[in-house]
mmCIF file of C-alpha atoms in Angstrom:
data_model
loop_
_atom_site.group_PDB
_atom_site.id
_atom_site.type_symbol
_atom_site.label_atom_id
_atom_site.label_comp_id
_atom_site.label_asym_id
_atom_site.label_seq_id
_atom_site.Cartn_x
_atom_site.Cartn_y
_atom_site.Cartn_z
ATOM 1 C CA UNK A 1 19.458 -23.820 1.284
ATOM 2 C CA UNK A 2 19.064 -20.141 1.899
ATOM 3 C CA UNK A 3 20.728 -18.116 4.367
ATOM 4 C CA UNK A 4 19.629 -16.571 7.298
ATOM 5 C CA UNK A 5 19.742 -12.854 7.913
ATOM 6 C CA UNK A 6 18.577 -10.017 10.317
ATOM 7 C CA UNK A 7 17.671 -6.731 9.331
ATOM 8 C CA UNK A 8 18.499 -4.046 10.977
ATOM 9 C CA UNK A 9 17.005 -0.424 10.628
ATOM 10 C CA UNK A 10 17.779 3.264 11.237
ATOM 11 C CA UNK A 11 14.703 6.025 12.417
ATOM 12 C CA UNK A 12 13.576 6.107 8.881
ATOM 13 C CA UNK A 13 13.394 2.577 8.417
ATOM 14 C CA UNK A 14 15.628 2.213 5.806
ATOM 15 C CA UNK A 15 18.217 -0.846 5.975
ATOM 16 C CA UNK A 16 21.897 -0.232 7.321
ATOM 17 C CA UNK A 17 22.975 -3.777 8.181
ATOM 18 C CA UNK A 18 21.794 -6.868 7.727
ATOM 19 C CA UNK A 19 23.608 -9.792 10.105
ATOM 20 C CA UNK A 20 23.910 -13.413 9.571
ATOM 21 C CA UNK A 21 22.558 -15.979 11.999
ATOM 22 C CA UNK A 22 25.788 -15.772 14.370
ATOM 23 C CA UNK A 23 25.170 -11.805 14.612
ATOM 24 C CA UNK A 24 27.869 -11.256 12.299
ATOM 25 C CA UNK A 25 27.766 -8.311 9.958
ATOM 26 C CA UNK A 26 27.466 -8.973 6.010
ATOM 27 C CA UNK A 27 26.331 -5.659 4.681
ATOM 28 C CA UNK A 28 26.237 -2.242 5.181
ATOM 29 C CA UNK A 29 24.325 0.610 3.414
ATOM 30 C CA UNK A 30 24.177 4.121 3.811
ATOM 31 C CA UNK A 31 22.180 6.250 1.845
ATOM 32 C CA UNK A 32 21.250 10.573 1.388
ATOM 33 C CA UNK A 33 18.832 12.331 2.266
ATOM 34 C CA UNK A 34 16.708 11.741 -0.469
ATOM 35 C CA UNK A 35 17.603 7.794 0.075
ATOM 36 C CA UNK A 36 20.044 7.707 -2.728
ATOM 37 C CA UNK A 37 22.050 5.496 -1.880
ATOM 38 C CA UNK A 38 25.523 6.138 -1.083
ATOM 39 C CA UNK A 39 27.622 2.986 -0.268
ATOM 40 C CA UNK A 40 26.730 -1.039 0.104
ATOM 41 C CA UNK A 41 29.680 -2.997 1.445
ATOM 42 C CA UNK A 42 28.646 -7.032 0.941
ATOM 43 C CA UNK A 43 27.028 -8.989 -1.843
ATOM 44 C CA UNK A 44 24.189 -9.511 -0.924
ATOM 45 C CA UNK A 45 21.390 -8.974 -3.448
ATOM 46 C CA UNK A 46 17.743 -7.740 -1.903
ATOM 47 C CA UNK A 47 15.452 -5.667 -2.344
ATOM 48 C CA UNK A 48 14.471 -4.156 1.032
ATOM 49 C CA UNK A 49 16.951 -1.051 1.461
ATOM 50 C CA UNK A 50 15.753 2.822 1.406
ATOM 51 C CA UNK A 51 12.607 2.404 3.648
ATOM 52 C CA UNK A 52 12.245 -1.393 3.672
ATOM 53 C CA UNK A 53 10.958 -1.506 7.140
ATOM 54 C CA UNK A 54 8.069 -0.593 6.102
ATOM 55 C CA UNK A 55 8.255 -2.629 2.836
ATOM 56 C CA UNK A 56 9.369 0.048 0.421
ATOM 57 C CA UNK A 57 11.126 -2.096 -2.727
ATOM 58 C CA UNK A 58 14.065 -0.995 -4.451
ATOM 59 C CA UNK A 59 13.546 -2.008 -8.402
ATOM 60 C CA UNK A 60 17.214 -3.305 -10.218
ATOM 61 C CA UNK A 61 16.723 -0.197 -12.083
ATOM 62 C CA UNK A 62 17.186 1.688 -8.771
ATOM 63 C CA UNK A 63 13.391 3.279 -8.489
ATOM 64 C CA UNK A 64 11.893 2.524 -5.681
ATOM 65 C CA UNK A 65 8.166 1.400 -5.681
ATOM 66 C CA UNK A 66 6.380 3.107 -2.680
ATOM 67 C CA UNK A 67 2.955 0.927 -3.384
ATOM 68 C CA UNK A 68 1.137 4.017 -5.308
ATOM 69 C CA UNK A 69 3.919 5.646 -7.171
ATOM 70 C CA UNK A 70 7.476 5.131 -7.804
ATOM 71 C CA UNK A 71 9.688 7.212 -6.488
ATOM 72 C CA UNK A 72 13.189 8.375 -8.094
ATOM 73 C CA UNK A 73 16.070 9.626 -6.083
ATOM 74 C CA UNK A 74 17.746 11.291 -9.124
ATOM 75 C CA UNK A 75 15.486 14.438 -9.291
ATOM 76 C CA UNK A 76 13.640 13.899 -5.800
ATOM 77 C CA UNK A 77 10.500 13.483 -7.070
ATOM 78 C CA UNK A 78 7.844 11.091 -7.925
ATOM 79 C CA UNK A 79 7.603 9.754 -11.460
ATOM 80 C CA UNK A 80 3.854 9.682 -11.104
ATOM 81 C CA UNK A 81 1.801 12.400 -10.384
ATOM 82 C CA UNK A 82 -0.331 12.330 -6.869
ATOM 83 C CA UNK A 83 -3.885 11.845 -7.587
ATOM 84 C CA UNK A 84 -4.838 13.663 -4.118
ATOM 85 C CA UNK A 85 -4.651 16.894 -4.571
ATOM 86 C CA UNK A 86 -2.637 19.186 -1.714
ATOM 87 C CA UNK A 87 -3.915 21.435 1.523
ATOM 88 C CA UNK A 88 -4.465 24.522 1.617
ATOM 89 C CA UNK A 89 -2.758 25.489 5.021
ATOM 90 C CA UNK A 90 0.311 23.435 3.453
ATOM 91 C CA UNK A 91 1.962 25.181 0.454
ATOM 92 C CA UNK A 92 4.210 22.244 -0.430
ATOM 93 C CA UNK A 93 1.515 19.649 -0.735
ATOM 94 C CA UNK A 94 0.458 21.353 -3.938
ATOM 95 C CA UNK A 95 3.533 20.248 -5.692
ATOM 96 C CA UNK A 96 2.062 16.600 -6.564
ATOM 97 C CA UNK A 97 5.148 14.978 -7.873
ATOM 98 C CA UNK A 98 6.934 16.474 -4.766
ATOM 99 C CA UNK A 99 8.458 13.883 -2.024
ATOM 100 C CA UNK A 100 7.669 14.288 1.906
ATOM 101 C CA UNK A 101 7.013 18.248 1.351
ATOM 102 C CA UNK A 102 10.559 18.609 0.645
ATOM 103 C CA UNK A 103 11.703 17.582 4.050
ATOM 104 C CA UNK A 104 13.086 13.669 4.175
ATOM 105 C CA UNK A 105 14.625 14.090 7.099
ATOM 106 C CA UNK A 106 11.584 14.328 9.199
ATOM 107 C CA UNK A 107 9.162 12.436 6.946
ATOM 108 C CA UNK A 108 8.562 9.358 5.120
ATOM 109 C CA UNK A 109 5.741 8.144 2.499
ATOM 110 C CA UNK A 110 5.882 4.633 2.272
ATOM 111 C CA UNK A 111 2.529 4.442 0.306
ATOM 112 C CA UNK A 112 3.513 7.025 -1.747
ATOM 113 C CA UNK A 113 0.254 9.173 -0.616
ATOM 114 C CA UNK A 114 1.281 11.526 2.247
ATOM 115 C CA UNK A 115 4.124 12.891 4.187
ATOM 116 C CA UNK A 116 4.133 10.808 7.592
ATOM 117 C CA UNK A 117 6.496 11.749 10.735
ATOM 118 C CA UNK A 118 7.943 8.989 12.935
ATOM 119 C CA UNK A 119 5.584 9.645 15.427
ATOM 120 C CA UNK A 120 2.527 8.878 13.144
ATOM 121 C CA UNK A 121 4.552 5.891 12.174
ATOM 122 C CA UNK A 122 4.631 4.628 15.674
ATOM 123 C CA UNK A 123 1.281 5.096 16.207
ATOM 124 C CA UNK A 124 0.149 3.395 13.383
ATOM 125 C CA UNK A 125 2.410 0.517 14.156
ATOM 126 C CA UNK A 126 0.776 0.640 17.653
ATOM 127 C CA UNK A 127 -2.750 0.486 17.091
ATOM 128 C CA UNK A 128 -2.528 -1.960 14.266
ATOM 129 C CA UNK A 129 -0.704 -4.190 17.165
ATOM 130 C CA UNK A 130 -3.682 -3.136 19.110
ATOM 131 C CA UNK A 131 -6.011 -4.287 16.966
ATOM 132 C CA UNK A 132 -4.193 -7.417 16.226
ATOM 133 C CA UNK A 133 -4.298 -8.946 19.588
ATOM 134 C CA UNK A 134 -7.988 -7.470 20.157
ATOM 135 C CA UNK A 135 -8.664 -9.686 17.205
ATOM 136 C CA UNK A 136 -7.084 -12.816 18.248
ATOM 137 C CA UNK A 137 -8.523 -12.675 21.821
ATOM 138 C CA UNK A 138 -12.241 -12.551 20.100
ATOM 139 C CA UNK A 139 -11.352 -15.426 17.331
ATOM 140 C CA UNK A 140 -11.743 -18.316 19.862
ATOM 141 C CA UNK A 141 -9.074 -19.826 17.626
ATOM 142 C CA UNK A 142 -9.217 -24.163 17.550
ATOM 143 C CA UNK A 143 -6.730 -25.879 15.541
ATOM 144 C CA UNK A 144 -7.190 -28.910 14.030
ATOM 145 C CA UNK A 145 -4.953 -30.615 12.037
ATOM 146 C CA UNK A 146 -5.075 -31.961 8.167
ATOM 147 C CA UNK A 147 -4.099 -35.402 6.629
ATOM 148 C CA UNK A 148 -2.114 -33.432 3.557
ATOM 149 C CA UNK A 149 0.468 -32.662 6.956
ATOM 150 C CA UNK A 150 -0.717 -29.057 6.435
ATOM 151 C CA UNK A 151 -3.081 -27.186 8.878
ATOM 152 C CA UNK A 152 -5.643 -24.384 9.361
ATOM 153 C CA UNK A 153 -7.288 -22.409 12.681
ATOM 154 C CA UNK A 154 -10.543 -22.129 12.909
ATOM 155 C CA UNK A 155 -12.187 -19.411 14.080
ATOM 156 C CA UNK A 156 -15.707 -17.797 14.586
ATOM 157 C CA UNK A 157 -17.138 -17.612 10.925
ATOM 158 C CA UNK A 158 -14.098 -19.043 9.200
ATOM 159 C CA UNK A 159 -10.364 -20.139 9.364
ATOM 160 C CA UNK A 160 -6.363 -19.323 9.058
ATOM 161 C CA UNK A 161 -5.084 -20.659 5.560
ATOM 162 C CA UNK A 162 -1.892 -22.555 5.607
ATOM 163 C CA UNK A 163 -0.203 -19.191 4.450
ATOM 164 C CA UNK A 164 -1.227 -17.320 7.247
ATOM 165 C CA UNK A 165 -3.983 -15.454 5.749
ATOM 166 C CA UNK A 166 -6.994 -15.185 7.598
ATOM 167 C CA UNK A 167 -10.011 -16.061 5.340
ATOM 168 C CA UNK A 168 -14.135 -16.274 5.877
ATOM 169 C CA UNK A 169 -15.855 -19.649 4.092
ATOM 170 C CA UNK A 170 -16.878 -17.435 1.109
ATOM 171 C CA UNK A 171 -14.596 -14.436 1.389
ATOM 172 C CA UNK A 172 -10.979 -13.698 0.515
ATOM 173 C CA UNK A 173 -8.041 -13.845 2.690
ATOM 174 C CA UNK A 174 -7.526 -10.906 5.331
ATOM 175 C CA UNK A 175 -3.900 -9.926 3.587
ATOM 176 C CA UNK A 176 -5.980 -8.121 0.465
ATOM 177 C CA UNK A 177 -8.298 -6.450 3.523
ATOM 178 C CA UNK A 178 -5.412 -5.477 5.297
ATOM 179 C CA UNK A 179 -4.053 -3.762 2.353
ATOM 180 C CA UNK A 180 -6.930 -1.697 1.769
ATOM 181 C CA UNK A 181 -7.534 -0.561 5.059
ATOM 182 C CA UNK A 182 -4.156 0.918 4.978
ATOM 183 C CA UNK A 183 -4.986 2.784 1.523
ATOM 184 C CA UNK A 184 -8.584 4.224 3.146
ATOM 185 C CA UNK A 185 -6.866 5.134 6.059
ATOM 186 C CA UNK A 186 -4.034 7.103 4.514
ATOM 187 C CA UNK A 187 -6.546 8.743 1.974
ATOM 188 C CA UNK A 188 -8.766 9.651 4.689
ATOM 189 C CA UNK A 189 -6.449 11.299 6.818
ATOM 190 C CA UNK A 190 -6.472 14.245 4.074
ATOM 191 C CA UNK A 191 -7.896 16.924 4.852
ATOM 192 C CA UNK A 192 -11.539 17.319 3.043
ATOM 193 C CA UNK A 193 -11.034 13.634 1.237
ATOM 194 C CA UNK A 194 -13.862 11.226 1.905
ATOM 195 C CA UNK A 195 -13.843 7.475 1.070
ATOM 196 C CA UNK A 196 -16.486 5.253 -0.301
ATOM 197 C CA UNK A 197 -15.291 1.720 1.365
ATOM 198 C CA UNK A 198 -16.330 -1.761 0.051
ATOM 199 C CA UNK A 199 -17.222 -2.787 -3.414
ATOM 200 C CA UNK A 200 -18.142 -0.208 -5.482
ATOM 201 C CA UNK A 201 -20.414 -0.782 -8.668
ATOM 202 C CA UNK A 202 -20.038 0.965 -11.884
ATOM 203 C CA UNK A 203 -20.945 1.013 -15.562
ATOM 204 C CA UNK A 204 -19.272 3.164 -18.335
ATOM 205 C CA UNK A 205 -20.925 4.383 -21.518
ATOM 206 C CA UNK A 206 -20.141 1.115 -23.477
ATOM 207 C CA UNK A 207 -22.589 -0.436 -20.620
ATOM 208 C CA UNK A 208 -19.858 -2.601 -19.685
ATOM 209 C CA UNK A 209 -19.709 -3.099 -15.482
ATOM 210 C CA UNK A 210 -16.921 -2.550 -13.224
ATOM 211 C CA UNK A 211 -16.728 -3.549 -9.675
ATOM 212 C CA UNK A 212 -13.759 -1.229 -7.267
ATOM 213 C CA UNK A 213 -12.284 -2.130 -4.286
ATOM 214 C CA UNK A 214 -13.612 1.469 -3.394
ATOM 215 C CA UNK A 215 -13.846 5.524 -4.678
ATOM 216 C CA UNK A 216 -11.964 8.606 -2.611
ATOM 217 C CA UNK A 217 -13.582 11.595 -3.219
ATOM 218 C CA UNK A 218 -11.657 14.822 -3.611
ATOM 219 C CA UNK A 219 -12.839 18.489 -2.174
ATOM 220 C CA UNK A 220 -13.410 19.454 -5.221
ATOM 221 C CA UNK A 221 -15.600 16.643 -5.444
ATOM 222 C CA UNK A 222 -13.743 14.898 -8.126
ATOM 223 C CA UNK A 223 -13.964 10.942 -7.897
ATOM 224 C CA UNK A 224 -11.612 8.395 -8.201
ATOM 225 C CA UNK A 225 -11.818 4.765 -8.661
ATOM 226 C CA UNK A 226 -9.606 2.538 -6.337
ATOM 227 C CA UNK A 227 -8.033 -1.109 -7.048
ATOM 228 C CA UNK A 228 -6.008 -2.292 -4.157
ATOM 229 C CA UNK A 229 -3.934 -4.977 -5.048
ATOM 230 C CA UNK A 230 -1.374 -7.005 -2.607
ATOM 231 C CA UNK A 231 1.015 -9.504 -3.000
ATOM 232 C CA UNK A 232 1.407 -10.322 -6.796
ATOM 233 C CA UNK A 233 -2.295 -10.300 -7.723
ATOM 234 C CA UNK A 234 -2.752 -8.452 -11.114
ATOM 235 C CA UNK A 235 -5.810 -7.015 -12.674
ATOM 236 C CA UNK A 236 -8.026 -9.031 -15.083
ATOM 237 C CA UNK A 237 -7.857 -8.100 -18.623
ATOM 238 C CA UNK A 238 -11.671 -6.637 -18.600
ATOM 239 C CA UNK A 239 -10.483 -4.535 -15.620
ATOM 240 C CA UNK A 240 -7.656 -3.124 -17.756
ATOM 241 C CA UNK A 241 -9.885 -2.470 -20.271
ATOM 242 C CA UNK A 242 -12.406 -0.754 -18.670
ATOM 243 C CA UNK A 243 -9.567 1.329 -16.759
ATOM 244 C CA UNK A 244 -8.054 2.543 -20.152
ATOM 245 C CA UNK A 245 -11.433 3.554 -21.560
ATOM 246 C CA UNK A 246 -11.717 5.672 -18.544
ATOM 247 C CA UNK A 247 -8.647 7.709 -18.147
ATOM 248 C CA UNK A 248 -8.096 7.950 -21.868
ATOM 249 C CA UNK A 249 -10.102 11.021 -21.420
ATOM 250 C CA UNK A 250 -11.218 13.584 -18.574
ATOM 251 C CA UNK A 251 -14.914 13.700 -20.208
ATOM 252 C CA UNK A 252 -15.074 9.672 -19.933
ATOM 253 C CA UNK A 253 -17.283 8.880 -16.453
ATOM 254 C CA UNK A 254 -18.664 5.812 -15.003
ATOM 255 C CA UNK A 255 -22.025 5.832 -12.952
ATOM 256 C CA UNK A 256 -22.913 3.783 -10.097
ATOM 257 C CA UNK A 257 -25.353 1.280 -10.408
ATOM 258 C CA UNK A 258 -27.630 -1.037 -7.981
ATOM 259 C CA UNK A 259 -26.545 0.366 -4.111
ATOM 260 C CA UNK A 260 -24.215 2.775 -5.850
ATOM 261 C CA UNK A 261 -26.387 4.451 -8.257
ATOM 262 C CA UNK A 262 -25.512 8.494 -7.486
ATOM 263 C CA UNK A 263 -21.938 7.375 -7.477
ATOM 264 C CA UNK A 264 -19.787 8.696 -10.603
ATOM 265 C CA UNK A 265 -16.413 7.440 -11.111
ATOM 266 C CA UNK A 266 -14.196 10.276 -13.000
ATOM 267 C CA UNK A 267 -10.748 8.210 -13.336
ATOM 268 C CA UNK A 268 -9.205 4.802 -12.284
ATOM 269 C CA UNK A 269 -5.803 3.845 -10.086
ATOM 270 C CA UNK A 270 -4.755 1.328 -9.707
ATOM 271 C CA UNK A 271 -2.460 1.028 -5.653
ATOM 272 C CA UNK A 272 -0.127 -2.043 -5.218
ATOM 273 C CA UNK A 273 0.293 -2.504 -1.060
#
C-alpha cells in the first residue's frame, strides 16, 4: 500500500515539503532561481517539484516538461524553440528559447507559452473555480448506481465516467476539452494571435486528410496546426506521418477542406497538457 503525502508549495508553486499523513515532514527541496534545484533532504522519489503546483514534471534526466516545451535549468533556456513569435512593446519576448523574459522571480510558464505573474495565476485559478461550480449548478446531476459496483452521474446531455471525466453520449471526456481550452486561452492572450477553435480539416499535397484539435494564427499571418494531447494519449501513426511531411519543409502547406476550405496549415505541434 502506498503512502500518503501532502504537498506543500511556495509563491511559485514549486514543491518545498511534502508531509506524511500525521503532518510530519519527509522532504524538503529548495531550488534557484532558475528552479535548479539546490538541495532534497528525504527519499522520496516524485516527480512534482520545480512548479508542480501547477503540474510542471521533472523528467529523471532533470528537464522539466512544461506541456509545450521542455525546459532546462542548465543554460536557462528552453530546448525547443517557441512557435509564437514575441511583442513588439516587449524586447525580451523575441528571444524564443528565452524563459519568463529573463525574470523567474516574478514569472512562471507552466505551459511553456508565455510569461505569467502570480496575479494572472490567481485569476486563472479563480475563474476556472468560477466556472466549475457555474457548471455543476446547471448539470442537474442524478446518480445512479451500476451492478459492476462502479458508478456514473448523469447529467443534461450525458454523464460523469467512473474516472471523473465528464463525457457527452457521443463525445469524449471533458479532461481532453479542458486541456485545450487552456492552450487557446494562453495562445490567445498574445498580442495579435488569433485561434481557429474546434476541429480543423486539412489535406496536404499527397491528398492525404488531417483533422487538428485547432490552428493559431500568427501576426504575420503564419499558421500553425495544433494537437492537444492530455493524460498519456499519443498520436496515431497517420497523424505522425502527416506531421513529418509537413514540417520537413517551410514550402510544405496543408489546405482546409469542407467548413475549413480558406484555411492553410504552414507547420504542425504537437502540446502535451
Amino acid at each position: 500500500m502506498g503512502r500518503y503525502q501532502s504537498y506543500h508549495y511556495d509563491l511559485r508553486g514549486s514543491t518545498t515539503l511534502l508531509t506524511d499523513e500525521n503532518g510530519c515532514v519527509t522532504d524538503r527541496y529548495t531550488y534557484g532561481f532558475y528552479g535548479e534545484r539546490e538541495h532534497h533532504e528525504g527519499t522520496t522519489r516524485q516527480p512534482f517539484c520545480y512548479n508542480g503546483r501547477d503540474g510542471v514534471m521533472t523528467d529523471p534526466n532533470g528537464l522539466y516538461y512544461m506541456r509545450a516545451r521542455y525546459y532546462h535549468t542548465g543554460i536557462k533556456r528552453f530546448l525547443n524553440r517557441d512557435v509564437l513569435r514575441g511583442s513588439i512593446v516587449e524586447g525580451q519576448t523575441f528571444n524564443r528559447f528565452g524563459y519568463v523574459n529573463g525574470d523567474p522571480v516574478s514569472f512562471i510558464d507552466p505551459f511553456g507559452l508565455e510569461a505569467l505573474s502570480q496575479c494572472e495565476i490567481r485569476k486563472r485559478v479563480e475563474a476556472n473555480i468560477a466556472q466549475s461550480k457555474a457548471a455543476r449548478e446547471a448539470s442537474n446531476f442524478k446518480s445512479s448506481g451500476l451492478s459492476n459496483g462502479t458508478s456514473e452521474v448523469k447529467w443534461n446531455n450525458g454523464y460523469r465516467t467512473p474516472d471523473g471525466k465528464f463525457a457527452k453520449p457521443t463525445g469524449s471526456g471533458r479532461s481532453g476539452a479542458d486541456a485545450e481550452e487552456d492552450v487557446w486561452k494562453a495562445i490567445e492572450s498574445k498580442d495579435g494571435w488569433q485561434v481557429t477553435r474546434g476541429r480543423v480539416h486539412v489535406r496536404d499535397s499527397s491528398g492525404q486528410l488531417r483533422v487538428y484539435d485547432g490552428v493559431a494564427k500568427s501576426p504575420s499571418g503564419r499558421t500553425i496546426g495544433l494537437e492537444v494531447k492530455s493524460g498519456s494519449a499519443t498520436k496515431t501513426p497517420q497523424q505522425r506521418a502527416f506531421d513529418t511531411r509537413l514540417n520537413s519543409s517551410p514550402n510544405n502547406t496543408a489546405f482546409g477542406v469542407g467548413n475549413n476550405t480558406g484555411i492553410t496549415v504552414d507547420r504542425s505541434i504537437t502540446i502535451r497538457k
